[in-house]
Backbone as numpy.savetxt, mean C-alpha at the origin, in Angstrom:
# Nx Ny Nz CAx CAy CAz Cx Cy Cz
30.86 38.79 -6.59 30.17 38.21 -7.68 29.10 37.25 -7.23
27.90 37.48 -7.76 26.82 36.55 -7.25 26.91 35.19 -7.89
26.57 34.15 -7.29 26.58 32.84 -7.73 25.06 32.31 -7.80
24.86 31.51 -8.75 23.42 30.90 -8.89 23.39 29.64 -8.22
22.40 29.60 -7.22 22.22 28.34 -6.35 21.05 27.55 -6.94
21.23 26.38 -7.36 20.23 25.53 -7.89 19.94 24.38 -6.84
18.76 24.36 -6.28 18.40 23.28 -5.28 18.26 21.92 -6.04
18.74 20.92 -5.49 18.68 19.58 -6.06 17.21 19.01 -6.14
16.75 18.38 -7.05 15.45 17.88 -7.15 15.23 16.63 -6.27
14.12 16.42 -5.72 13.87 15.21 -4.91 13.63 14.12 -5.79
14.41 13.02 -5.64 14.25 11.77 -6.56 13.04 11.05 -6.16
12.36 10.47 -7.15 11.19 9.64 -6.94 11.46 8.19 -6.81
12.56 7.64 -7.24 12.72 6.24 -7.15 12.62 5.69 -5.74
12.45 4.31 -5.60 12.08 3.72 -4.36 13.01 4.16 -3.20
14.38 4.17 -3.42 15.27 4.39 -2.35 15.27 5.84 -1.93
14.87 6.78 -2.75 14.93 8.22 -2.49 16.31 8.48 -1.88
17.36 8.06 -2.54 18.68 8.02 -2.03 19.47 9.26 -1.71
18.99 10.40 -2.15 19.63 11.67 -1.95 18.68 12.62 -1.22
19.17 13.60 -0.50 18.29 14.52 0.12 17.55 15.30 -0.90
16.33 15.72 -0.61 15.58 16.60 -1.56 16.20 17.92 -1.88
16.80 18.58 -0.78 17.36 19.84 -1.10 18.56 20.04 -0.12
19.67 19.79 -0.70 20.91 19.84 0.10 21.31 21.18 0.52
20.75 22.31 -0.11 21.19 23.68 0.08 20.24 24.47 1.09
19.16 23.81 1.51 18.27 24.48 2.48 18.03 23.86 3.70
17.64 24.57 4.74 17.18 23.92 5.99 16.01 23.11 5.81
15.94 21.90 6.43 14.70 21.11 6.28 13.54 21.98 6.71
12.38 21.90 6.02 11.17 22.74 6.21 10.59 22.30 7.63
9.94 23.38 8.33 9.32 23.03 9.56 8.03 22.08 9.23
7.57 21.36 10.16 6.50 20.49 9.73 6.94 19.08 9.62
6.38 18.30 8.71 6.58 16.86 8.66 8.03 16.47 8.33
8.72 17.31 7.54 10.04 16.87 7.15 11.12 17.21 8.30
10.73 17.97 9.32 11.67 18.47 10.37 12.00 17.28 11.35
11.14 16.28 11.35 11.31 15.25 12.39 10.81 13.88 11.76
11.51 13.51 10.67 11.00 12.49 9.71 10.89 11.16 10.45
11.74 10.83 11.34 11.79 9.57 11.96 10.94 9.57 13.22
10.28 10.58 13.53 9.31 10.62 14.76 8.05 11.21 14.27
7.36 10.62 13.21 6.05 11.20 12.87 4.99 10.79 13.87
3.79 11.42 13.82 2.70 11.01 14.80 2.65 9.50 14.74
2.29 8.87 15.95 2.36 7.42 16.04 1.20 6.79 15.34
0.07 7.32 15.27 -1.16 6.80 14.69 -1.46 7.32 13.31
-2.15 6.49 12.50 -2.41 6.95 11.13 -3.70 6.28 10.64
-4.52 6.98 10.00 -5.81 6.48 9.42 -5.74 6.72 7.93
-6.05 5.76 7.08 -5.95 5.91 5.66 -7.16 5.37 4.87
-7.53 6.06 3.77 -8.49 5.51 2.84 -7.85 5.39 1.58
-7.86 4.13 1.03 -7.09 3.84 -0.25 -8.10 3.16 -1.10
-7.81 3.46 -2.48 -8.71 2.90 -3.52 -7.81 2.34 -4.63
-8.21 1.21 -5.24 -7.38 0.63 -6.29 -8.35 0.02 -7.41
-7.82 -0.24 -8.54 -8.36 -0.89 -9.61 -7.60 -2.08 -10.06
-8.04 -3.30 -9.81 -7.16 -4.49 -10.00 -7.63 -5.27 -11.28
-6.73 -5.70 -12.01 -6.92 -6.64 -13.12 -6.40 -8.03 -12.83
-7.19 -9.04 -13.34 -6.86 -10.41 -13.11 -5.67 -10.80 -14.00
-4.82 -11.72 -13.50 -3.79 -12.22 -14.35 -3.52 -13.64 -13.73
-3.06 -14.57 -14.64 -2.81 -15.93 -14.31 -4.03 -16.60 -13.63
-5.19 -16.24 -14.19 -6.42 -16.75 -13.66 -7.08 -17.68 -14.58
-8.23 -18.24 -14.08 -9.10 -19.02 -14.92 -9.53 -18.17 -16.22
-10.06 -18.74 -17.20 -10.42 -18.01 -18.42 -11.60 -17.15 -18.24
-11.41 -16.15 -17.33 -12.39 -15.14 -17.11 -11.70 -13.79 -16.74
-12.15 -12.70 -17.37 -11.46 -11.38 -17.30 -12.01 -10.72 -16.05
-11.21 -10.79 -14.99 -11.59 -10.19 -13.70 -11.11 -8.65 -13.74
-12.09 -7.92 -13.20 -11.69 -6.36 -12.93 -12.37 -6.07 -11.59
-11.62 -5.74 -10.58 -12.10 -5.52 -9.24 -11.71 -4.21 -8.64
-12.66 -3.55 -7.95 -12.39 -2.32 -7.20 -11.95 -2.64 -5.93
-10.82 -2.12 -5.46 -10.26 -2.38 -4.12 -10.37 -1.16 -3.23
-11.23 -1.31 -2.17 -11.38 -0.28 -1.19 -10.83 -0.62 0.16
-10.00 0.22 0.78 -9.38 -0.18 2.05 -9.57 1.02 3.01
-9.93 0.62 4.21 -9.87 1.53 5.46 -8.83 0.98 6.28
-7.75 1.67 6.52 -6.57 1.18 7.16 -6.13 1.99 8.36
-5.84 1.36 9.51 -5.28 1.92 10.66 -3.83 1.45 10.76
-2.94 2.39 11.03 -1.49 2.05 11.17 -0.88 2.61 12.43
0.01 1.97 13.08 0.78 2.50 14.26 2.21 2.29 13.97
2.93 3.43 14.25 4.45 3.31 14.09 5.00 2.42 15.09
5.85 1.54 14.56 6.61 0.49 15.42 7.94 0.25 15.00
8.90 0.94 15.51 10.32 0.69 15.22 10.89 1.70 14.16
12.04 2.18 14.49 12.76 3.19 13.64 14.17 2.62 13.35
14.55 2.85 12.14 15.92 2.38 11.57 16.72 3.71 11.30
17.63 4.06 12.28 18.41 5.28 12.13 19.74 4.87 11.49
19.90 5.19 10.29 20.97 4.76 9.46 21.29 5.86 8.44
22.60 5.91 7.90 22.93 6.73 6.88 22.83 6.12 5.51
22.27 4.93 5.41 22.02 4.24 4.18 20.57 4.46 3.74
20.32 3.74 2.63 18.95 3.98 2.01 17.96 3.20 2.90
18.25 2.48 3.93 17.37 1.68 4.81 16.79 2.71 5.85
17.32 3.84 5.93 16.79 4.80 6.91 15.25 5.00 6.83
14.54 4.80 7.93 13.11 4.90 7.89 12.41 4.30 9.22
11.17 3.98 9.01 10.43 3.45 10.18 9.35 2.41 9.73
9.04 1.58 10.58 8.05 0.47 10.43 6.65 1.06 10.89
5.56 0.39 10.30 4.29 0.60 10.72 3.60 -0.80 10.77
2.83 -1.08 11.80 1.88 -2.20 11.82 0.57 -1.75 11.35
-0.10 -2.53 10.60 -1.44 -2.00 10.01 -2.47 -3.08 10.10
-3.77 -2.69 10.25 -4.91 -3.53 9.97 -5.86 -2.85 8.99
-6.28 -3.56 7.94 -7.15 -3.04 6.89 -8.46 -3.75 6.83
-9.42 -3.03 6.75 -10.75 -3.55 6.29 -10.94 -3.40 4.80
-11.40 -4.50 4.14 -11.41 -4.54 2.68 -12.85 -4.62 2.20
-13.24 -3.91 1.28 -14.50 -4.06 0.46 -14.18 -3.98 -0.96
-14.57 -5.02 -1.69 -14.12 -5.06 -3.12 -15.38 -5.47 -4.04
-15.99 -4.51 -4.72 -16.93 -4.94 -5.78 -16.22 -5.54 -6.97
-16.77 -6.60 -7.50 -16.17 -7.27 -8.60 -16.97 -6.86 -9.84
-16.33 -5.97 -10.59 -16.99 -5.38 -11.77 -17.13 -6.33 -12.92
-16.11 -7.22 -13.11 -16.13 -8.20 -14.13 -15.52 -9.49 -13.63
-16.23 -10.60 -13.68 -15.74 -11.92 -13.12 -16.94 -12.65 -12.84
-16.68 -13.88 -12.27 -17.71 -14.78 -11.96 -18.41 -14.40 -10.70
-17.70 -13.96 -9.60 -18.43 -13.49 -8.33 -18.70 -12.03 -8.43
-19.30 -11.48 -7.35 -19.84 -10.16 -7.32 -19.13 -9.26 -6.33
-18.59 -9.83 -5.19 -18.02 -8.89 -4.18 -17.21 -9.77 -3.29
-16.24 -9.11 -2.55 -15.40 -9.70 -1.57 -15.28 -8.77 -0.36
-15.33 -9.28 0.85 -15.09 -8.51 2.01 -14.17 -9.15 2.87
-13.21 -8.47 3.47 -12.19 -9.11 4.39 -11.34 -8.28 5.24
-10.37 -8.82 5.86 -9.42 -8.14 6.65 -8.07 -8.58 6.39
-7.05 -7.65 6.51 -5.74 -7.87 6.24 -4.87 -7.30 7.25
-3.82 -7.97 7.83 -2.97 -7.47 8.81 -1.48 -7.64 8.35
-0.72 -6.56 8.53 0.66 -6.68 7.99 1.58 -5.54 8.61
2.75 -5.45 7.76 3.68 -4.34 8.08 3.98 -3.52 6.80
4.21 -2.20 7.13 4.62 -1.27 6.13 5.94 -0.64 6.51
6.88 -0.53 5.55 8.14 0.18 5.86 8.26 1.41 5.05
8.65 2.53 5.65 8.70 3.86 4.93 10.17 4.27 4.92
10.61 4.50 3.72 11.96 4.97 3.48 12.15 6.46 3.54
12.91 7.01 4.53 12.86 8.38 4.79 14.23 8.97 4.48
14.32 10.05 3.81 15.56 10.94 3.64 15.41 12.23 4.27
16.52 12.84 4.88 16.43 14.11 5.45 15.89 15.12 4.56
14.97 15.97 5.05 14.40 17.08 4.22 13.51 16.73 3.15
13.22 15.48 2.92 12.51 14.95 1.72 11.11 14.68 2.12
10.05 15.29 1.48 8.70 15.10 1.66 8.07 13.86 0.92
8.89 13.35 0.05 8.56 12.14 -0.69 9.07 10.94 0.13
8.18 9.99 0.46 8.50 8.83 1.31 8.06 7.61 0.69
9.04 6.85 -0.05 8.72 5.58 -0.68 8.34 4.55 0.44
7.49 3.61 0.03 7.14 2.58 1.00 6.96 1.28 0.37
6.93 0.29 1.24 6.66 -1.14 0.76 5.89 -1.90 1.88
4.84 -2.61 1.55 3.99 -3.18 2.52 3.67 -4.61 2.16
3.32 -5.50 3.12 2.84 -6.76 2.91 1.94 -7.27 3.99
1.06 -8.17 3.74 0.27 -8.70 4.89 -0.58 -9.95 4.39
-1.22 -10.54 5.40 -2.10 -11.69 5.24 -3.41 -11.46 5.90
-4.43 -12.05 5.35 -5.75 -11.95 5.87 -6.69 -12.93 5.41
-7.96 -12.64 5.73 -8.97 -13.67 5.31 -10.34 -12.84 5.06
-11.25 -13.48 4.43 -12.48 -12.72 3.99 -13.49 -13.74 3.38
-14.56 -13.15 2.78 -15.59 -13.99 2.29 -15.99 -13.40 0.86
-16.07 -14.29 0.00 -16.50 -13.93 -1.46 -17.77 -14.73 -1.76
-18.66 -14.07 -2.58 -19.82 -14.78 -2.94 -19.60 -15.87 -3.99
-19.00 -16.94 -3.65 -18.48 -17.97 -4.55 -19.64 -18.56 -5.42
-19.24 -19.06 -6.57 -20.21 -19.90 -7.33 -19.39 -21.07 -7.95
-19.28 -22.07 -7.02 -18.60 -23.23 -7.38 -19.09 -24.02 -8.56
-20.32 -23.88 -8.85 -20.93 -24.59 -9.95 -20.41 -24.02 -11.39
-19.89 -22.78 -11.35 -19.38 -22.24 -12.59 -17.98 -22.54 -12.77
-17.56 -23.07 -13.93 -16.19 -23.46 -14.10 -15.32 -22.22 -13.96
-14.24 -22.39 -13.18 -13.31 -21.24 -12.85 -13.71 -20.49 -11.72
-14.88 -20.69 -11.16 -15.38 -19.92 -9.96 -14.65 -20.36 -8.70
-14.70 -19.57 -7.72 -14.07 -19.86 -6.39 -14.84 -20.99 -5.75
-14.20 -21.84 -5.10 -14.91 -23.21 -4.53 -15.70 -22.93 -3.31
-15.35 -21.90 -2.57 -16.17 -21.70 -1.34 -16.10 -20.05 -0.92
-16.95 -19.70 -0.04 -17.06 -18.30 0.35 -15.86 -17.94 1.13
-15.47 -18.72 2.18 -14.30 -18.36 2.99 -12.99 -18.39 2.14
-12.25 -17.32 2.25 -11.05 -17.09 1.37 -9.95 -16.43 2.10
-8.71 -16.81 1.90 -7.60 -16.12 2.45 -7.10 -15.06 1.49
-6.46 -13.99 1.92 -5.82 -13.09 1.13 -4.37 -12.69 1.35
-3.64 -12.30 0.30 -2.30 -11.88 0.49 -2.22 -10.53 -0.16
-1.75 -9.46 0.37 -1.63 -8.20 -0.17 -0.12 -7.75 -0.16
0.38 -7.11 -1.22 1.69 -6.61 -1.38 1.52 -5.25 -2.00
2.15 -4.26 -1.66 2.01 -2.88 -2.17 3.32 -2.19 -2.17
3.66 -1.34 -3.15 4.76 -0.51 -3.13 4.41 0.88 -3.86
5.04 1.93 -3.38 4.55 3.22 -3.93 5.39 4.32 -3.23
4.87 5.59 -3.35 5.47 6.70 -2.66 4.41 7.65 -2.22
4.69 8.22 -0.96 3.81 9.07 -0.31 4.29 10.50 -0.33
3.50 11.46 -0.27 3.96 12.99 -0.30 3.32 13.55 0.93
4.17 14.13 1.79 3.79 14.71 3.12 3.26 16.16 2.83
2.09 16.36 2.85 1.44 17.69 2.53 1.67 18.61 3.72
1.55 18.13 4.99 1.77 18.94 6.21 1.93 17.98 7.35
1.80 18.49 8.56 2.14 17.72 9.70 1.17 16.51 9.96
0.06 16.53 9.25 -0.95 15.45 9.45 -1.35 14.71 8.27
-1.31 15.43 7.02 -1.90 14.84 5.90 -0.80 14.34 4.88
-1.09 13.14 4.27 -0.25 12.82 3.14 -1.11 12.12 2.10
-0.61 12.15 0.93 -1.17 11.40 -0.20 -0.31 10.37 -0.81
-0.72 9.27 -1.45 0.12 8.38 -1.88 -0.37 7.70 -3.13
0.55 7.22 -3.92 0.22 6.57 -5.18 1.14 5.25 -5.24
0.61 4.25 -5.83 1.50 3.08 -5.86 0.87 1.85 -6.64
1.47 0.73 -6.54 0.93 -0.49 -7.20 0.70 -1.50 -6.14
-0.34 -2.26 -6.44 -0.87 -3.29 -5.52 -0.99 -4.70 -6.06
-0.60 -5.69 -5.39 -0.82 -7.04 -5.77 -1.76 -7.70 -4.76
-2.77 -8.48 -5.13 -3.60 -9.16 -4.22 -3.84 -10.66 -4.76
-3.66 -11.59 -3.84 -3.97 -12.98 -4.11 -5.13 -13.40 -3.24
-6.16 -14.09 -3.82 -7.23 -14.66 -3.04 -7.15 -16.16 -3.30
-7.34 -16.95 -2.26 -7.31 -18.41 -2.42 -7.98 -18.98 -1.05
-8.61 -20.22 -1.22 -9.12 -20.84 -0.03 -8.18 -21.71 0.58
-6.85 -21.77 0.08 -5.80 -22.61 0.73 -5.93 -24.10 0.41
-6.62 -24.44 -0.61 -6.81 -25.80 -1.09 -7.85 -26.48 -0.31
-8.83 -25.85 0.35 -9.90 -26.53 1.09 -10.93 -27.02 0.08
-10.96 -26.65 -1.14 -11.72 -27.21 -2.06 -10.91 -27.71 -3.30
-11.54 -28.57 -4.16 -10.82 -29.05 -5.35 -11.72 -28.95 -6.47
-11.58 -28.21 -7.44 -10.40 -27.35 -7.76 -10.41 -26.02 -6.88
-9.27 -25.40 -6.72 -9.07 -24.17 -6.00 -8.40 -23.22 -7.02
-9.18 -22.53 -7.81 -8.59 -21.77 -8.87 -7.85 -20.50 -8.38
-8.30 -19.94 -7.35 -7.59 -18.65 -6.79 -7.65 -17.51 -7.73
-7.28 -16.35 -7.27 -7.26 -15.11 -8.11 -5.94 -14.54 -7.81
-5.29 -13.91 -8.88 -4.13 -13.02 -8.75 -4.51 -11.73 -9.51
-4.34 -10.65 -8.79 -4.78 -9.30 -9.29 -3.70 -8.30 -9.08
-3.56 -7.39 -10.11 -2.58 -6.38 -10.00 -3.22 -5.08 -10.49
-2.78 -3.91 -9.96 -3.29 -2.69 -10.39 -2.75 -1.45 -9.66
-3.18 -0.21 -10.04 -2.84 0.99 -9.39 -3.59 1.25 -8.09
-3.06 2.09 -7.24 -3.71 2.41 -5.94 -3.31 3.76 -5.61
-4.33 4.58 -5.01 -4.11 5.88 -4.59 -4.78 5.91 -3.23
-4.21 6.82 -2.36 -4.73 7.00 -0.92 -4.57 8.33 -0.37
-5.16 8.55 0.65 -5.03 9.78 1.49 -5.04 9.27 3.01
-4.16 9.88 3.79 -4.08 9.48 5.24 -3.97 10.62 6.11
-4.38 10.46 7.35 -4.29 11.44 8.42 -3.57 10.88 9.58
-2.56 11.57 10.01 -1.69 11.08 11.16 -1.97 11.92 12.39
-1.97 11.27 13.54 -2.29 12.06 14.88 -1.54 11.34 16.02
C-alpha cells in the first residue's frame, strides 16, 4: 500500500528550531556543509529608517551598506544555538530624505551570528556593532546634531536564504543610533528603525 510522504516546511522564526526537511537528504550545495561555509563574504544592503524618540523633526533616512564579513568560530550543538560567527566591517552612506541634516557617512565594526539547522536553507541571524562617522550637522537649528563627528550603534535581526553555494539574499529589521557621545550640549542624538534587504556573495 502506498503512503503519502509530506515533507515538513522550513520554519521562519528566529531559532529555525526544526530541520527544513526531515524526510530528504540535505541538498548538495550550501546546505550540505552548513557549518563550514566559504570563509569570506561581501554584501550590499539597503534599508529605509524612520526616526523615533527624536527631537520634534520627522527623520527618514536611506541606509546603504557595503559590508565585508569573515567567518570566525563555529558552535556545534544540537540546540537552537547551532551556527557560526562572522566578524564584519561596514562602510555606511546615508542620504537623509527628511530631517535637519542632509547626509551621513561612516564605518561600523561588529559581529554577526548565524543560526543554522541541518538541511535548512533559511538562516536566521542577529548582528550588532559600533562605529563612527560624519554628519553635516546644523547646530544652529533646534534639534540638530551638535557637531559633524558622530558615533553610531547598529543592531540588526533577520533571515537569509541560501540561493546556491555562493549567493544568498536576506531581509530583516535594523536599528541605528547616532550620537556624538555628549561632546556637545545639547546632544539630541538620533534613533532610527526600519526594514533592510541585502544580497551577499561568499568565496
